């Protein structure tokens, strides 16, 4: 709205900004943003006369700092949950300003849970992001649904996880339940332990076949897997130089994603 008698008064002019990219340092980013926000609020409080003495600090205002820490902790948890499926790490420091043993233990448990989610559910989450943001759009081909929904792995590969969990459960029951003698425990325990070891070893050596890959935009994943440029490392154990993407499989090996591309 135009106003001939309006007076514009510039109090302060912002000359810079700070930018952090969350996926590259999610938990550390929240800690850094908390520190920057606290310094900015302290500066603004002095500029607007809320803190009159140069030695006064906003950190001495206990009620305000309690709310401030809670807001930033919740902020970190919300963003971390969207990206990783768990809350942020080091929230004990963000909430209290002190690192605690309980917080360290909680962070280790959270990191372990993130590892599981990353390998077994992040592919579906990435598909949801791509679908909601329009990064992937259906092409109207009826055969596309078959490619996306059908598991083209060999039935023996799909059977291995079931053998792994079955043997693990049977080991637990064999040890927990009472037997007439130690001999009646030894033979089934050896059998289930052997099945467990074989299946676990197979999944570890062929882990790429048991990861929840994105099924919509999978070409970037293939480019990363079969990367052979500077810094690449193969299964033979050669050390990477100057960073780069780790090459998890040998050239020529077929994966679910490759087969999906050919099927299309």
mmCIF file of C-alpha atoms in Angstrom:
data_model
loop_
_atom_site.group_PDB
_atom_site.id
_atom_site.type_symbol
_atom_site.label_atom_id
_atom_site.label_comp_id
_atom_site.label_asym_id
_atom_site.label_seq_id
_atom_site.Cartn_x
_atom_site.Cartn_y
_atom_site.Cartn_z
ATOM 1 C CA UNK A 1 0.000 0.000 0.000
ATOM 2 C CA UNK A 2 1.377 3.397 -1.001
ATOM 3 C CA UNK A 3 1.720 5.985 1.752
ATOM 4 C CA UNK A 4 2.959 9.510 1.108
ATOM 5 C CA UNK A 5 3.500 10.197 4.806
ATOM 6 C CA UNK A 6 5.121 6.897 5.769
ATOM 7 C CA UNK A 7 8.629 7.053 7.180
ATOM 8 C CA UNK A 8 10.986 4.118 6.708
ATOM 9 C CA UNK A 9 13.573 3.702 9.441
ATOM 10 C CA UNK A 10 16.398 1.244 8.969
ATOM 11 C CA UNK A 11 17.648 0.027 12.340
ATOM 12 C CA UNK A 12 20.085 -2.653 11.196
ATOM 13 C CA UNK A 13 21.064 -4.122 7.848
ATOM 14 C CA UNK A 14 21.900 -7.814 7.564
ATOM 15 C CA UNK A 15 25.194 -8.155 5.716
ATOM 16 C CA UNK A 16 25.764 -11.915 5.852
ATOM 17 C CA UNK A 17 24.124 -15.230 6.579
ATOM 18 C CA UNK A 18 25.225 -18.670 7.705
ATOM 19 C CA UNK A 19 24.212 -21.782 5.795
ATOM 20 C CA UNK A 20 24.588 -25.412 6.819
ATOM 21 C CA UNK A 21 23.481 -28.404 4.781
ATOM 22 C CA UNK A 22 21.683 -30.819 7.170
ATOM 23 C CA UNK A 23 22.321 -34.200 5.463
ATOM 24 C CA UNK A 24 26.100 -33.708 5.568
ATOM 25 C CA UNK A 25 26.282 -33.062 9.314
ATOM 26 C CA UNK A 26 22.844 -33.422 10.839
ATOM 27 C CA UNK A 27 23.631 -33.631 14.562
ATOM 28 C CA UNK A 28 26.692 -31.399 14.524
ATOM 29 C CA UNK A 29 24.743 -28.913 12.445
ATOM 30 C CA UNK A 30 22.121 -28.566 15.157
ATOM 31 C CA UNK A 31 24.809 -27.926 17.774
ATOM 32 C CA UNK A 32 26.495 -25.332 15.572
ATOM 33 C CA UNK A 33 23.210 -23.611 14.724
ATOM 34 C CA UNK A 34 22.334 -23.477 18.421
ATOM 35 C CA UNK A 35 25.610 -21.708 19.195
ATOM 36 C CA UNK A 36 25.192 -19.268 16.302
ATOM 37 C CA UNK A 37 21.578 -18.527 17.267
ATOM 38 C CA UNK A 38 22.600 -17.886 20.860
ATOM 39 C CA UNK A 39 25.343 -15.481 19.768
ATOM 40 C CA UNK A 40 22.938 -13.696 17.398
ATOM 41 C CA UNK A 41 20.258 -13.280 20.073
ATOM 42 C CA UNK A 42 22.837 -11.981 22.517
ATOM 43 C CA UNK A 43 24.009 -9.402 19.950
ATOM 44 C CA UNK A 44 20.445 -8.330 19.148
ATOM 45 C CA UNK A 45 19.613 -7.976 22.824
ATOM 46 C CA UNK A 46 22.512 -5.522 23.223
ATOM 47 C CA UNK A 47 21.633 -3.623 20.035
ATOM 48 C CA UNK A 48 18.023 -3.082 21.109
ATOM 49 C CA UNK A 49 18.937 -2.111 24.644
ATOM 50 C CA UNK A 50 17.574 -5.187 26.382
ATOM 51 C CA UNK A 51 21.023 -5.777 27.823
ATOM 52 C CA UNK A 52 22.493 -2.452 28.800
ATOM 53 C CA UNK A 53 25.941 -3.468 30.039
ATOM 54 C CA UNK A 54 28.519 -4.980 27.649
ATOM 55 C CA UNK A 55 29.318 -7.727 30.158
ATOM 56 C CA UNK A 56 25.681 -8.800 30.462
ATOM 57 C CA UNK A 57 24.808 -11.982 28.589
ATOM 58 C CA UNK A 58 21.580 -13.660 27.597
ATOM 59 C CA UNK A 59 22.937 -16.902 29.057
ATOM 60 C CA UNK A 60 22.330 -15.560 32.558
ATOM 61 C CA UNK A 61 18.591 -15.414 31.891
ATOM 62 C CA UNK A 62 17.725 -18.925 33.120
ATOM 63 C CA UNK A 63 14.071 -19.008 32.070
ATOM 64 C CA UNK A 64 14.873 -17.775 28.572
ATOM 65 C CA UNK A 65 17.804 -20.171 28.123
ATOM 66 C CA UNK A 66 15.671 -23.111 29.236
ATOM 67 C CA UNK A 67 13.089 -22.306 26.566
ATOM 68 C CA UNK A 68 15.812 -21.586 24.034
ATOM 69 C CA UNK A 69 17.498 -24.972 24.556
ATOM 70 C CA UNK A 70 14.202 -26.848 24.465
ATOM 71 C CA UNK A 71 13.237 -25.175 21.172
ATOM 72 C CA UNK A 72 16.536 -26.029 19.504
ATOM 73 C CA UNK A 73 16.519 -29.590 20.839
ATOM 74 C CA UNK A 74 13.020 -30.181 19.486
ATOM 75 C CA UNK A 75 14.055 -28.546 16.209
ATOM 76 C CA UNK A 76 16.979 -30.969 15.892
ATOM 77 C CA UNK A 77 14.806 -33.967 16.731
ATOM 78 C CA UNK A 78 12.187 -33.100 14.111
ATOM 79 C CA UNK A 79 14.734 -32.688 11.315
ATOM 80 C CA UNK A 80 16.724 -35.761 12.373
ATOM 81 C CA UNK A 81 13.568 -37.886 12.424
ATOM 82 C CA UNK A 82 12.719 -36.812 8.873
ATOM 83 C CA UNK A 83 16.180 -37.711 7.573
ATOM 84 C CA UNK A 84 17.262 -40.667 9.725
ATOM 85 C CA UNK A 85 14.159 -42.046 11.457
ATOM 86 C CA UNK A 86 15.505 -41.218 14.933
ATOM 87 C CA UNK A 87 15.951 -38.132 17.055
ATOM 88 C CA UNK A 88 19.104 -36.051 16.962
ATOM 89 C CA UNK A 89 22.303 -37.028 18.761
ATOM 90 C CA UNK A 90 23.884 -35.012 21.573
ATOM 91 C CA UNK A 91 20.541 -33.577 22.642
ATOM 92 C CA UNK A 92 21.679 -33.807 26.259
ATOM 93 C CA UNK A 93 24.220 -31.089 25.524
ATOM 94 C CA UNK A 94 21.712 -29.024 23.554
ATOM 95 C CA UNK A 95 19.134 -29.167 26.360
ATOM 96 C CA UNK A 96 21.412 -28.756 29.373
ATOM 97 C CA UNK A 97 24.698 -27.432 28.028
ATOM 98 C CA UNK A 98 26.486 -30.408 29.622
ATOM 99 C CA UNK A 99 27.517 -33.719 28.073
ATOM 100 C CA UNK A 100 26.350 -36.640 30.256
ATOM 101 C CA UNK A 101 27.113 -40.379 30.394
ATOM 102 C CA UNK A 102 23.438 -41.128 29.892
ATOM 103 C CA UNK A 103 23.511 -39.031 26.750
ATOM 104 C CA UNK A 104 26.564 -40.921 25.430
ATOM 105 C CA UNK A 105 24.861 -44.291 25.957
ATOM 106 C CA UNK A 106 21.664 -42.998 24.356
ATOM 107 C CA UNK A 107 23.616 -41.735 21.337
ATOM 108 C CA UNK A 108 25.280 -45.132 20.834
ATOM 109 C CA UNK A 109 21.918 -46.893 20.926
ATOM 110 C CA UNK A 110 20.461 -44.333 18.533
ATOM 111 C CA UNK A 111 23.398 -44.748 16.155
ATOM 112 C CA UNK A 112 22.887 -48.517 16.134
ATOM 113 C CA UNK A 113 19.207 -48.109 15.367
ATOM 114 C CA UNK A 114 20.057 -45.654 12.595
ATOM 115 C CA UNK A 115 22.332 -48.271 11.035
ATOM 116 C CA UNK A 116 19.463 -50.745 10.920
ATOM 117 C CA UNK A 117 17.029 -48.208 9.475
ATOM 118 C CA UNK A 118 19.587 -47.024 6.944
ATOM 119 C CA UNK A 119 20.028 -50.514 5.520
ATOM 120 C CA UNK A 120 16.472 -51.814 5.746
ATOM 121 C CA UNK A 121 14.028 -48.921 5.385
ATOM 122 C CA UNK A 122 15.728 -45.855 3.904
ATOM 123 C CA UNK A 123 15.067 -47.051 0.366
ATOM 124 C CA UNK A 124 11.322 -46.857 0.897
ATOM 125 C CA UNK A 125 11.697 -43.477 2.581
ATOM 126 C CA UNK A 126 13.688 -42.139 -0.376
ATOM 127 C CA UNK A 127 10.972 -43.400 -2.729
ATOM 128 C CA UNK A 128 8.387 -41.514 -0.668
ATOM 129 C CA UNK A 129 10.473 -38.325 -0.840
ATOM 130 C CA UNK A 130 10.922 -38.667 -4.609
ATOM 131 C CA UNK A 131 7.215 -39.277 -5.130
ATOM 132 C CA UNK A 132 6.053 -36.404 -2.903
ATOM 133 C CA UNK A 133 8.536 -33.861 -4.288
ATOM 134 C CA UNK A 134 7.992 -34.833 -7.919
ATOM 135 C CA UNK A 135 11.555 -36.082 -8.401
ATOM 136 C CA UNK A 136 9.963 -39.224 -9.876
ATOM 137 C CA UNK A 137 6.744 -39.343 -11.853
ATOM 138 C CA UNK A 138 4.933 -42.397 -13.253
ATOM 139 C CA UNK A 139 5.252 -42.861 -16.989
ATOM 140 C CA UNK A 140 1.927 -44.613 -17.531
ATOM 141 C CA UNK A 141 3.524 -47.919 -18.571
ATOM 142 C CA UNK A 142 1.689 -50.901 -16.991
ATOM 143 C CA UNK A 143 4.904 -52.912 -17.067
ATOM 144 C CA UNK A 144 6.552 -50.347 -14.810
ATOM 145 C CA UNK A 145 4.583 -51.578 -11.793
ATOM 146 C CA UNK A 146 5.939 -55.081 -12.320
ATOM 147 C CA UNK A 147 9.491 -53.778 -12.291
ATOM 148 C CA UNK A 148 8.936 -51.757 -9.133
ATOM 149 C CA UNK A 149 7.051 -54.363 -7.108
ATOM 150 C CA UNK A 150 8.541 -57.666 -8.224
ATOM 151 C CA UNK A 151 11.558 -58.994 -6.331
ATOM 152 C CA UNK A 152 13.823 -60.393 -9.054
ATOM 153 C CA UNK A 153 16.371 -61.916 -6.712
ATOM 154 C CA UNK A 154 16.810 -65.670 -6.887
ATOM 155 C CA UNK A 155 14.671 -67.584 -4.403
ATOM 156 C CA UNK A 156 17.769 -68.912 -2.643
ATOM 157 C CA UNK A 157 18.924 -65.343 -1.947
ATOM 158 C CA UNK A 158 15.523 -64.386 -0.534
ATOM 159 C CA UNK A 159 15.558 -67.513 1.648
ATOM 160 C CA UNK A 160 18.816 -66.673 3.450
ATOM 161 C CA UNK A 161 17.384 -64.046 5.873
ATOM 162 C CA UNK A 162 14.672 -66.480 6.958
ATOM 163 C CA UNK A 163 17.306 -69.133 7.670
ATOM 164 C CA UNK A 164 19.289 -66.560 9.637
ATOM 165 C CA UNK A 165 16.396 -65.566 11.893
ATOM 166 C CA UNK A 166 15.111 -69.137 12.247
ATOM 167 C CA UNK A 167 18.499 -70.421 13.383
ATOM 168 C CA UNK A 168 18.918 -67.499 15.794
ATOM 169 C CA UNK A 169 15.526 -68.172 17.415
ATOM 170 C CA UNK A 170 16.220 -71.901 17.647
ATOM 171 C CA UNK A 171 19.601 -71.251 19.281
ATOM 172 C CA UNK A 172 17.841 -69.164 21.908
ATOM 173 C CA UNK A 173 15.220 -71.826 22.626
ATOM 174 C CA UNK A 174 17.796 -74.636 22.619
ATOM 175 C CA UNK A 175 19.856 -72.862 25.257
ATOM 176 C CA UNK A 176 16.892 -71.584 27.289
ATOM 177 C CA UNK A 177 14.833 -74.765 27.491
ATOM 178 C CA UNK A 178 15.895 -77.530 29.829
ATOM 179 C CA UNK A 179 17.127 -80.804 28.389
ATOM 180 C CA UNK A 180 17.574 -84.277 29.847
ATOM 181 C CA UNK A 181 21.333 -84.181 29.256
ATOM 182 C CA UNK A 182 24.022 -82.017 27.712
ATOM 183 C CA UNK A 183 24.213 -84.360 24.710
ATOM 184 C CA UNK A 184 20.622 -83.577 23.761
ATOM 185 C CA UNK A 185 21.596 -79.907 23.535
ATOM 186 C CA UNK A 186 24.908 -80.266 21.733
ATOM 187 C CA UNK A 187 23.704 -81.698 18.420
ATOM 188 C CA UNK A 188 20.805 -79.309 17.662
ATOM 189 C CA UNK A 189 22.850 -76.378 18.953
ATOM 190 C CA UNK A 190 25.680 -77.278 16.575
ATOM 191 C CA UNK A 191 23.230 -77.547 13.677
ATOM 192 C CA UNK A 192 21.561 -74.200 14.337
ATOM 193 C CA UNK A 193 24.888 -72.501 15.035
ATOM 194 C CA UNK A 194 26.206 -73.765 11.698
ATOM 195 C CA UNK A 195 23.137 -72.489 9.856
ATOM 196 C CA UNK A 196 23.423 -69.156 11.629
ATOM 197 C CA UNK A 197 27.119 -68.798 10.770
ATOM 198 C CA UNK A 198 26.677 -69.772 7.122
ATOM 199 C CA UNK A 199 23.705 -67.457 6.546
ATOM 200 C CA UNK A 200 25.332 -64.559 8.400
ATOM 201 C CA UNK A 201 28.557 -64.977 6.412
ATOM 202 C CA UNK A 202 26.660 -65.121 3.132
ATOM 203 C CA UNK A 203 24.698 -61.944 3.921
ATOM 204 C CA UNK A 204 27.852 -60.139 5.022
ATOM 205 C CA UNK A 205 29.687 -61.018 1.810
ATOM 206 C CA UNK A 206 26.694 -60.209 -0.377
ATOM 207 C CA UNK A 207 25.267 -57.359 1.686
ATOM 208 C CA UNK A 208 24.440 -55.339 -1.412
ATOM 209 C CA UNK A 209 21.670 -57.841 -2.230
ATOM 210 C CA UNK A 210 19.965 -57.363 1.140
ATOM 211 C CA UNK A 211 19.807 -53.565 1.328
ATOM 212 C CA UNK A 212 16.501 -51.721 0.894
ATOM 213 C CA UNK A 213 17.396 -49.855 -2.278
ATOM 214 C CA UNK A 214 15.256 -47.050 -3.707
ATOM 215 C CA UNK A 215 13.138 -48.466 -6.511
ATOM 216 C CA UNK A 216 12.165 -45.229 -8.266
ATOM 217 C CA UNK A 217 15.329 -43.198 -8.899
ATOM 218 C CA UNK A 218 17.839 -46.020 -8.775
ATOM 219 C CA UNK A 219 20.244 -44.928 -11.517
ATOM 220 C CA UNK A 220 22.290 -42.657 -9.197
ATOM 221 C CA UNK A 221 22.699 -45.628 -6.873
ATOM 222 C CA UNK A 222 24.073 -47.768 -9.697
ATOM 223 C CA UNK A 223 26.448 -44.990 -10.701
ATOM 224 C CA UNK A 224 27.792 -44.906 -7.152
ATOM 225 C CA UNK A 225 28.090 -48.693 -6.838
ATOM 226 C CA UNK A 226 29.970 -49.170 -10.091
ATOM 227 C CA UNK A 227 32.083 -46.049 -9.763
ATOM 228 C CA UNK A 228 35.604 -46.707 -11.038
ATOM 229 C CA UNK A 229 37.072 -43.242 -11.063
ATOM 230 C CA UNK A 230 39.671 -41.668 -8.744
ATOM 231 C CA UNK A 231 39.379 -42.861 -5.151
ATOM 232 C CA UNK A 232 37.452 -46.049 -5.969
ATOM 233 C CA UNK A 233 38.083 -49.132 -3.853
ATOM 234 C CA UNK A 234 37.239 -52.724 -4.774
ATOM 235 C CA UNK A 235 36.621 -55.809 -2.650
ATOM 236 C CA UNK A 236 40.288 -56.743 -2.993
ATOM 237 C CA UNK A 237 41.062 -54.187 -0.311
ATOM 238 C CA UNK A 238 42.959 -51.553 -2.238
ATOM 239 C CA UNK A 239 42.967 -48.283 -0.319
ATOM 240 C CA UNK A 240 41.038 -45.333 -1.648
ATOM 241 C CA UNK A 241 42.968 -42.211 -2.531
ATOM 242 C CA UNK A 242 41.564 -38.771 -2.082
ATOM 243 C CA UNK A 243 38.065 -39.804 -1.017
ATOM 244 C CA UNK A 244 35.662 -40.959 -3.691
ATOM 245 C CA UNK A 245 32.905 -43.540 -3.597
ATOM 246 C CA UNK A 246 33.565 -47.039 -2.285
ATOM 247 C CA UNK A 247 32.963 -49.662 -4.932
ATOM 248 C CA UNK A 248 31.200 -52.498 -3.151
ATOM 249 C CA UNK A 249 30.876 -54.958 -6.002
ATOM 250 C CA UNK A 250 33.017 -56.198 -8.859
ATOM 251 C CA UNK A 251 32.307 -55.101 -12.366
ATOM 252 C CA UNK A 252 29.921 -57.452 -14.104
ATOM 253 C CA UNK A 253 27.985 -58.571 -11.033
ATOM 254 C CA UNK A 254 24.236 -58.263 -11.461
ATOM 255 C CA UNK A 255 22.060 -56.591 -8.877
ATOM 256 C CA UNK A 256 18.339 -56.128 -8.476
ATOM 257 C CA UNK A 257 18.603 -52.592 -9.777
ATOM 258 C CA UNK A 258 20.456 -53.566 -12.925
ATOM 259 C CA UNK A 259 17.889 -56.234 -13.696
ATOM 260 C CA UNK A 260 15.119 -53.690 -13.140
ATOM 261 C CA UNK A 261 16.710 -51.340 -15.633
ATOM 262 C CA UNK A 262 16.973 -54.107 -18.234
ATOM 263 C CA UNK A 263 13.391 -55.143 -17.594
ATOM 264 C CA UNK A 264 12.245 -51.633 -18.437
#
